[in-house]
mmCIF file of C-alpha atoms in Angstrom:
data_model
loop_
_atom_site.group_PDB
_atom_site.id
_atom_site.type_symbol
_atom_site.label_atom_id
_atom_site.label_comp_id
_atom_site.label_asym_id
_atom_site.label_seq_id
_atom_site.Cartn_x
_atom_site.Cartn_y
_atom_site.Cartn_z
ATOM 1 C CA UNK A 1 88.759 222.154 99.497
ATOM 2 C CA UNK A 2 89.770 224.173 102.570
ATOM 3 C CA UNK A 3 86.183 225.448 102.898
ATOM 4 C CA UNK A 4 84.887 221.888 102.636
ATOM 5 C CA UNK A 5 87.219 220.736 105.419
ATOM 6 C CA UNK A 6 86.159 223.567 107.735
ATOM 7 C CA UNK A 7 82.474 222.857 107.155
ATOM 8 C CA UNK A 8 83.079 219.177 107.777
ATOM 9 C CA UNK A 9 84.702 219.939 111.151
ATOM 10 C CA UNK A 10 81.722 222.110 112.055
ATOM 11 C CA UNK A 11 79.114 219.544 111.116
ATOM 12 C CA UNK A 12 80.752 216.546 112.765
ATOM 13 C CA UNK A 13 81.266 218.553 115.960
ATOM 14 C CA UNK A 14 77.540 219.341 115.919
ATOM 15 C CA UNK A 15 76.934 215.603 115.663
ATOM 16 C CA UNK A 16 78.989 215.034 118.817
ATOM 17 C CA UNK A 17 82.126 213.436 117.332
ATOM 18 C CA UNK A 18 85.690 214.252 118.327
ATOM 19 C CA UNK A 19 88.333 215.043 115.696
ATOM 20 C CA UNK A 20 90.306 211.957 116.783
ATOM 21 C CA UNK A 21 87.631 209.606 115.429
ATOM 22 C CA UNK A 22 88.126 208.580 111.809
ATOM 23 C CA UNK A 23 85.624 209.712 109.159
ATOM 24 C CA UNK A 24 84.690 206.061 108.563
ATOM 25 C CA UNK A 25 83.836 205.582 112.241
ATOM 26 C CA UNK A 26 81.876 208.824 112.289
ATOM 27 C CA UNK A 27 79.893 207.871 109.196
ATOM 28 C CA UNK A 28 79.047 204.382 110.463
ATOM 29 C CA UNK A 29 77.857 205.753 113.808
ATOM 30 C CA UNK A 30 76.431 209.060 112.595
ATOM 31 C CA UNK A 31 72.805 208.279 113.459
ATOM 32 C CA UNK A 32 73.446 206.323 116.682
ATOM 33 C CA UNK A 33 71.806 208.994 118.850
ATOM 34 C CA UNK A 34 69.046 209.846 116.410
ATOM 35 C CA UNK A 35 65.495 209.167 117.508
ATOM 36 C CA UNK A 36 64.083 207.228 114.569
ATOM 37 C CA UNK A 37 60.588 208.071 115.741
ATOM 38 C CA UNK A 38 61.068 211.837 115.364
ATOM 39 C CA UNK A 39 61.912 213.480 111.994
ATOM 40 C CA UNK A 40 62.890 216.844 113.549
ATOM 41 C CA UNK A 41 66.536 216.506 112.517
ATOM 42 C CA UNK A 42 65.506 216.811 108.853
ATOM 43 C CA UNK A 43 63.913 220.160 109.588
ATOM 44 C CA UNK A 44 67.083 221.454 111.227
ATOM 45 C CA UNK A 45 69.201 220.346 108.261
ATOM 46 C CA UNK A 46 72.770 220.796 109.561
ATOM 47 C CA UNK A 47 73.148 217.177 110.644
ATOM 48 C CA UNK A 48 71.973 215.992 107.243
ATOM 49 C CA UNK A 49 74.626 218.090 105.509
ATOM 50 C CA UNK A 50 77.269 216.767 107.886
ATOM 51 C CA UNK A 51 76.346 213.223 106.978
ATOM 52 C CA UNK A 52 76.830 213.817 103.257
ATOM 53 C CA UNK A 53 80.046 215.792 103.773
ATOM 54 C CA UNK A 54 81.397 212.756 105.638
ATOM 55 C CA UNK A 55 80.164 210.364 102.974
ATOM 56 C CA UNK A 56 81.955 212.457 100.360
ATOM 57 C CA UNK A 57 85.361 211.607 101.886
ATOM 58 C CA UNK A 58 84.696 207.985 102.891
ATOM 59 C CA UNK A 59 84.998 204.873 100.747
ATOM 60 C CA UNK A 60 82.086 203.484 98.776
ATOM 61 C CA UNK A 61 82.153 200.388 100.977
ATOM 62 C CA UNK A 62 81.804 202.430 104.178
ATOM 63 C CA UNK A 63 79.111 204.601 102.578
ATOM 64 C CA UNK A 64 77.107 201.556 101.474
ATOM 65 C CA UNK A 65 77.378 199.992 104.942
ATOM 66 C CA UNK A 66 76.217 203.233 106.570
ATOM 67 C CA UNK A 67 73.314 203.651 104.145
ATOM 68 C CA UNK A 68 72.065 200.096 104.630
ATOM 69 C CA UNK A 69 72.384 200.289 108.413
ATOM 70 C CA UNK A 70 70.529 203.604 108.470
ATOM 71 C CA UNK A 71 67.706 202.364 106.264
ATOM 72 C CA UNK A 72 67.389 199.224 108.343
ATOM 73 C CA UNK A 73 66.789 201.336 111.446
ATOM 74 C CA UNK A 74 64.492 203.739 109.609
ATOM 75 C CA UNK A 75 62.389 200.933 108.118
ATOM 76 C CA UNK A 76 60.617 200.424 111.473
ATOM 77 C CA UNK A 77 58.562 203.557 110.781
ATOM 78 C CA UNK A 78 57.155 204.295 107.316
ATOM 79 C CA UNK A 79 57.322 208.081 107.795
ATOM 80 C CA UNK A 80 60.964 208.056 108.858
ATOM 81 C CA UNK A 81 61.880 205.566 106.142
ATOM 82 C CA UNK A 82 60.309 207.830 103.501
ATOM 83 C CA UNK A 83 62.156 210.849 104.906
ATOM 84 C CA UNK A 84 65.508 209.086 104.661
ATOM 85 C CA UNK A 85 64.786 207.738 101.173
ATOM 86 C CA UNK A 86 63.727 211.184 99.922
ATOM 87 C CA UNK A 87 66.795 212.779 101.509
ATOM 88 C CA UNK A 88 69.164 210.245 99.937
ATOM 89 C CA UNK A 89 67.510 210.822 96.565
ATOM 90 C CA UNK A 90 67.801 214.627 96.797
ATOM 91 C CA UNK A 91 71.475 214.554 97.757
ATOM 92 C CA UNK A 92 72.810 211.527 95.858
ATOM 93 C CA UNK A 93 70.594 211.113 92.767
ATOM 94 C CA UNK A 94 70.070 214.737 91.786
ATOM 95 C CA UNK A 95 72.623 216.064 89.234
ATOM 96 C CA UNK A 96 72.174 219.560 90.719
ATOM 97 C CA UNK A 97 73.441 218.347 94.094
ATOM 98 C CA UNK A 98 77.089 218.902 95.016
ATOM 99 C CA UNK A 99 77.032 215.391 96.517
ATOM 100 C CA UNK A 100 75.384 213.650 93.555
ATOM 101 C CA UNK A 101 76.918 210.178 93.408
ATOM 102 C CA UNK A 102 75.120 207.378 91.583
ATOM 103 C CA UNK A 103 77.456 204.704 92.929
ATOM 104 C CA UNK A 104 76.516 205.550 96.499
ATOM 105 C CA UNK A 105 72.838 205.851 95.593
ATOM 106 C CA UNK A 106 72.976 202.316 94.219
ATOM 107 C CA UNK A 107 73.075 201.076 97.832
ATOM 108 C CA UNK A 108 69.621 202.621 98.380
ATOM 109 C CA UNK A 109 68.230 200.959 95.237
ATOM 110 C CA UNK A 110 69.593 197.574 96.248
ATOM 111 C CA UNK A 111 68.238 197.875 99.794
ATOM 112 C CA UNK A 112 64.714 198.685 98.608
ATOM 113 C CA UNK A 113 64.711 196.099 95.816
ATOM 114 C CA UNK A 114 65.901 193.346 98.150
ATOM 115 C CA UNK A 115 63.597 194.227 101.052
ATOM 116 C CA UNK A 116 60.803 191.638 101.096
ATOM 117 C CA UNK A 117 58.636 193.873 103.274
ATOM 118 C CA UNK A 118 58.319 196.564 100.602
ATOM 119 C CA UNK A 119 55.476 196.270 98.093
ATOM 120 C CA UNK A 120 56.726 195.312 94.618
ATOM 121 C CA UNK A 121 54.921 198.279 93.049
ATOM 122 C CA UNK A 122 56.752 200.649 95.393
ATOM 123 C CA UNK A 123 60.012 199.279 94.002
ATOM 124 C CA UNK A 124 59.393 200.318 90.373
ATOM 125 C CA UNK A 125 61.191 203.657 90.611
ATOM 126 C CA UNK A 126 64.220 201.978 92.160
ATOM 127 C CA UNK A 127 64.469 199.434 89.347
ATOM 128 C CA UNK A 128 64.450 202.346 86.877
ATOM 129 C CA UNK A 129 67.045 204.280 88.877
ATOM 130 C CA UNK A 130 69.236 201.187 89.116
ATOM 131 C CA UNK A 131 69.101 200.824 85.324
ATOM 132 C CA UNK A 132 70.110 204.480 84.912
ATOM 133 C CA UNK A 133 73.058 203.982 87.273
ATOM 134 C CA UNK A 134 74.229 200.782 85.585
ATOM 135 C CA UNK A 135 74.026 202.265 82.074
ATOM 136 C CA UNK A 136 77.416 203.900 81.523
ATOM 137 C CA UNK A 137 78.416 203.166 85.095
ATOM 138 C CA UNK A 138 81.315 205.009 86.694
ATOM 139 C CA UNK A 139 84.492 202.961 86.243
ATOM 140 C CA UNK A 140 83.177 201.203 83.124
ATOM 141 C CA UNK A 141 83.839 202.031 79.484
ATOM 142 C CA UNK A 142 81.391 204.531 78.035
ATOM 143 C CA UNK A 143 79.056 203.292 75.314
ATOM 144 C CA UNK A 144 80.364 204.269 71.892
ATOM 145 C CA UNK A 145 78.332 206.485 69.552
ATOM 146 C CA UNK A 146 78.705 208.575 66.397
ATOM 147 C CA UNK A 147 77.520 212.101 65.617
ATOM 148 C CA UNK A 148 78.126 214.588 62.808
ATOM 149 C CA UNK A 149 79.785 218.003 62.940
ATOM 150 C CA UNK A 150 78.591 221.122 61.104
ATOM 151 C CA UNK A 151 80.529 220.094 57.990
ATOM 152 C CA UNK A 152 78.787 216.718 58.066
ATOM 153 C CA UNK A 153 81.935 214.880 59.122
ATOM 154 C CA UNK A 154 81.347 211.863 61.324
ATOM 155 C CA UNK A 155 82.809 211.936 64.845
ATOM 156 C CA UNK A 156 83.081 208.639 66.699
ATOM 157 C CA UNK A 157 83.580 208.737 70.474
ATOM 158 C CA UNK A 158 86.162 205.957 70.512
ATOM 159 C CA UNK A 159 88.213 207.670 67.778
ATOM 160 C CA UNK A 160 88.941 210.715 69.937
ATOM 161 C CA UNK A 161 92.461 210.529 71.374
ATOM 162 C CA UNK A 162 93.088 212.422 74.600
ATOM 163 C CA UNK A 163 94.282 211.795 78.142
ATOM 164 C CA UNK A 164 90.934 213.117 79.369
ATOM 165 C CA UNK A 165 87.714 213.880 77.543
ATOM 166 C CA UNK A 166 84.743 215.942 78.695
ATOM 167 C CA UNK A 167 81.575 214.839 76.922
ATOM 168 C CA UNK A 168 79.099 217.679 77.239
ATOM 169 C CA UNK A 169 75.586 216.586 76.249
ATOM 170 C CA UNK A 170 73.506 219.698 75.677
ATOM 171 C CA UNK A 171 70.441 221.215 74.102
ATOM 172 C CA UNK A 172 70.975 224.705 72.573
ATOM 173 C CA UNK A 173 67.370 225.494 73.518
ATOM 174 C CA UNK A 174 68.198 224.962 77.203
ATOM 175 C CA UNK A 175 69.294 227.938 79.309
ATOM 176 C CA UNK A 176 71.130 225.773 81.850
ATOM 177 C CA UNK A 177 72.992 224.029 79.002
ATOM 178 C CA UNK A 178 74.151 227.348 77.591
ATOM 179 C CA UNK A 179 75.233 228.520 81.055
ATOM 180 C CA UNK A 180 77.259 225.331 81.451
ATOM 181 C CA UNK A 181 78.762 225.926 78.000
ATOM 182 C CA UNK A 182 79.743 229.418 79.118
ATOM 183 C CA UNK A 183 81.329 228.044 82.302
ATOM 184 C CA UNK A 184 83.370 225.526 80.304
ATOM 185 C CA UNK A 185 84.411 228.221 77.833
ATOM 186 C CA UNK A 186 85.539 230.641 80.559
ATOM 187 C CA UNK A 187 87.217 228.208 82.948
ATOM 188 C CA UNK A 188 90.942 228.875 83.318
ATOM 189 C CA UNK A 189 91.454 225.297 84.485
ATOM 190 C CA UNK A 190 89.593 223.779 81.539
ATOM 191 C CA UNK A 191 91.301 226.033 79.009
ATOM 192 C CA UNK A 192 94.759 225.331 80.440
ATOM 193 C CA UNK A 193 94.254 221.583 80.142
ATOM 194 C CA UNK A 194 92.802 221.966 76.633
ATOM 195 C CA UNK A 195 95.741 224.156 75.549
ATOM 196 C CA UNK A 196 98.205 221.624 76.958
ATOM 197 C CA UNK A 197 96.598 218.860 74.906
ATOM 198 C CA UNK A 198 95.663 216.782 77.947
ATOM 199 C CA UNK A 199 91.934 217.480 77.717
ATOM 200 C CA UNK A 200 89.416 217.655 74.899
ATOM 201 C CA UNK A 201 85.835 218.914 75.004
ATOM 202 C CA UNK A 202 83.243 217.023 72.990
ATOM 203 C CA UNK A 203 79.921 218.887 72.826
ATOM 204 C CA UNK A 204 77.073 216.616 71.726
ATOM 205 C CA UNK A 205 73.462 217.542 70.951
ATOM 206 C CA UNK A 206 71.277 214.418 71.250
ATOM 207 C CA UNK A 207 68.025 216.371 70.934
ATOM 208 C CA UNK A 208 65.827 217.176 67.935
ATOM 209 C CA UNK A 209 67.050 220.757 67.575
ATOM 210 C CA UNK A 210 69.167 220.586 64.417
ATOM 211 C CA UNK A 211 68.614 224.117 63.057
ATOM 212 C CA UNK A 212 69.126 225.707 66.458
ATOM 213 C CA UNK A 213 72.253 223.603 67.065
ATOM 214 C CA UNK A 214 73.621 224.511 63.635
ATOM 215 C CA UNK A 215 73.210 228.225 64.384
ATOM 216 C CA UNK A 216 74.691 228.032 67.881
ATOM 217 C CA UNK A 217 78.349 228.977 68.279
ATOM 218 C CA UNK A 218 80.728 226.590 70.058
ATOM 219 C CA UNK A 219 84.451 227.180 70.683
ATOM 220 C CA UNK A 220 86.678 226.248 67.731
ATOM 221 C CA UNK A 221 88.895 224.085 69.931
ATOM 222 C CA UNK A 222 85.960 221.878 70.879
ATOM 223 C CA UNK A 223 84.668 218.874 68.987
ATOM 224 C CA UNK A 224 80.996 219.462 68.340
ATOM 225 C CA UNK A 225 78.420 217.060 66.953
ATOM 226 C CA UNK A 226 74.722 216.455 66.380
ATOM 227 C CA UNK A 227 73.002 213.077 66.677
ATOM 228 C CA UNK A 228 71.203 213.017 63.325
ATOM 229 C CA UNK A 229 69.799 209.541 63.835
ATOM 230 C CA UNK A 230 68.620 210.279 67.389
ATOM 231 C CA UNK A 231 70.135 206.963 68.496
ATOM 232 C CA UNK A 232 71.557 208.228 71.785
ATOM 233 C CA UNK A 233 68.099 208.911 73.178
ATOM 234 C CA UNK A 234 65.859 206.482 71.288
ATOM 235 C CA UNK A 235 68.140 203.486 71.873
ATOM 236 C CA UNK A 236 68.834 204.634 75.442
ATOM 237 C CA UNK A 237 72.587 204.588 74.933
ATOM 238 C CA UNK A 238 72.703 207.279 77.630
ATOM 239 C CA UNK A 239 70.116 208.431 80.155
ATOM 240 C CA UNK A 240 69.726 212.148 80.869
ATOM 241 C CA UNK A 241 68.021 213.325 84.038
ATOM 242 C CA UNK A 242 68.571 216.880 82.763
ATOM 243 C CA UNK A 243 69.247 218.348 79.315
ATOM 244 C CA UNK A 244 72.739 219.425 80.384
ATOM 245 C CA UNK A 245 74.898 216.447 81.301
ATOM 246 C CA UNK A 246 78.686 216.251 81.719
ATOM 247 C CA UNK A 247 80.730 213.058 81.611
ATOM 248 C CA UNK A 248 84.480 212.911 82.213
ATOM 249 C CA UNK A 249 86.300 210.028 80.494
ATOM 250 C CA UNK A 250 89.898 208.856 80.716
ATOM 251 C CA UNK A 251 92.133 207.920 77.761
ATOM 252 C CA UNK A 252 90.525 204.477 77.497
ATOM 253 C CA UNK A 253 87.033 206.018 77.532
ATOM 254 C CA UNK A 254 86.335 204.727 81.032
ATOM 255 C CA UNK A 255 83.901 206.929 82.939
ATOM 256 C CA UNK A 256 85.563 208.955 85.701
ATOM 257 C CA UNK A 257 82.632 211.279 86.441
ATOM 258 C CA UNK A 258 78.987 210.915 85.380
ATOM 259 C CA UNK A 259 76.346 213.662 85.372
ATOM 260 C CA UNK A 260 78.819 215.827 87.247
ATOM 261 C CA UNK A 261 78.169 219.458 88.150
ATOM 262 C CA UNK A 262 80.511 221.941 86.488
ATOM 263 C CA UNK A 263 82.046 223.171 89.762
ATOM 264 C CA UNK A 264 82.683 219.597 90.927
ATOM 265 C CA UNK A 265 84.272 218.813 87.550
ATOM 266 C CA UNK A 266 86.469 221.895 87.803
ATOM 267 C CA UNK A 267 87.597 220.906 91.309
ATOM 268 C CA UNK A 268 88.616 217.490 89.996
ATOM 269 C CA UNK A 269 90.437 218.933 86.990
ATOM 270 C CA UNK A 270 92.366 221.372 89.187
ATOM 271 C CA UNK A 271 94.010 218.388 90.868
ATOM 272 C CA UNK A 272 95.370 217.252 87.496
ATOM 273 C CA UNK A 273 97.308 220.464 86.907
#
């Protein structure tokens, strides 16, 4: 967190803001001096990072207002508009991004979908992305599902009792999934919360890899299940942009974090200790 704050000070100073101006003001006026006819700033990169660092600490309302205002200005030039759209997608809709945030990306989808000047065929991807965001949306209750453990016992999501629950969707044939599993296994923060009883880990394989899953070792303290009926994927109960996907749920099974990177999850969990 200290490193994040120092980088934020650096980036906003590069953008010409004083420390006395609130983050909300800085975010809303971040692109005021940008020449929307010249995409050079995207080559330099630092200003782009500063923008998303600011967004990370501002409210969703301020972020949405900034995004819509920025896209409105950028829409006067197709090249610049595409650059901003692509940049928003890379930072906010990519699970590998530190700043991945579907709720903030929803503002981009809504802007494009509602813009009458954009061809309806160019909007198709945004309708799909909007559906992904609104399925198991942050703040809403996660869709219930059932899987089976290695002893063929049924595990139902809603039956799991815990203050917090990490649902780790994974494919044992995926190297990134197994690296994420290793990170969860070796995290002092995760293990401390698991040992205290405040957190449970629910590893779920929704992919057609039964034999491989059955022969893959998972920690004994974890709940671990396989989707025999393949309902999670075929019925689109959950969307996965990558094979490894982490959700954090609260005691009522409301979604706190969706498609969150392990290090971002760990940062959040550290605050609970």
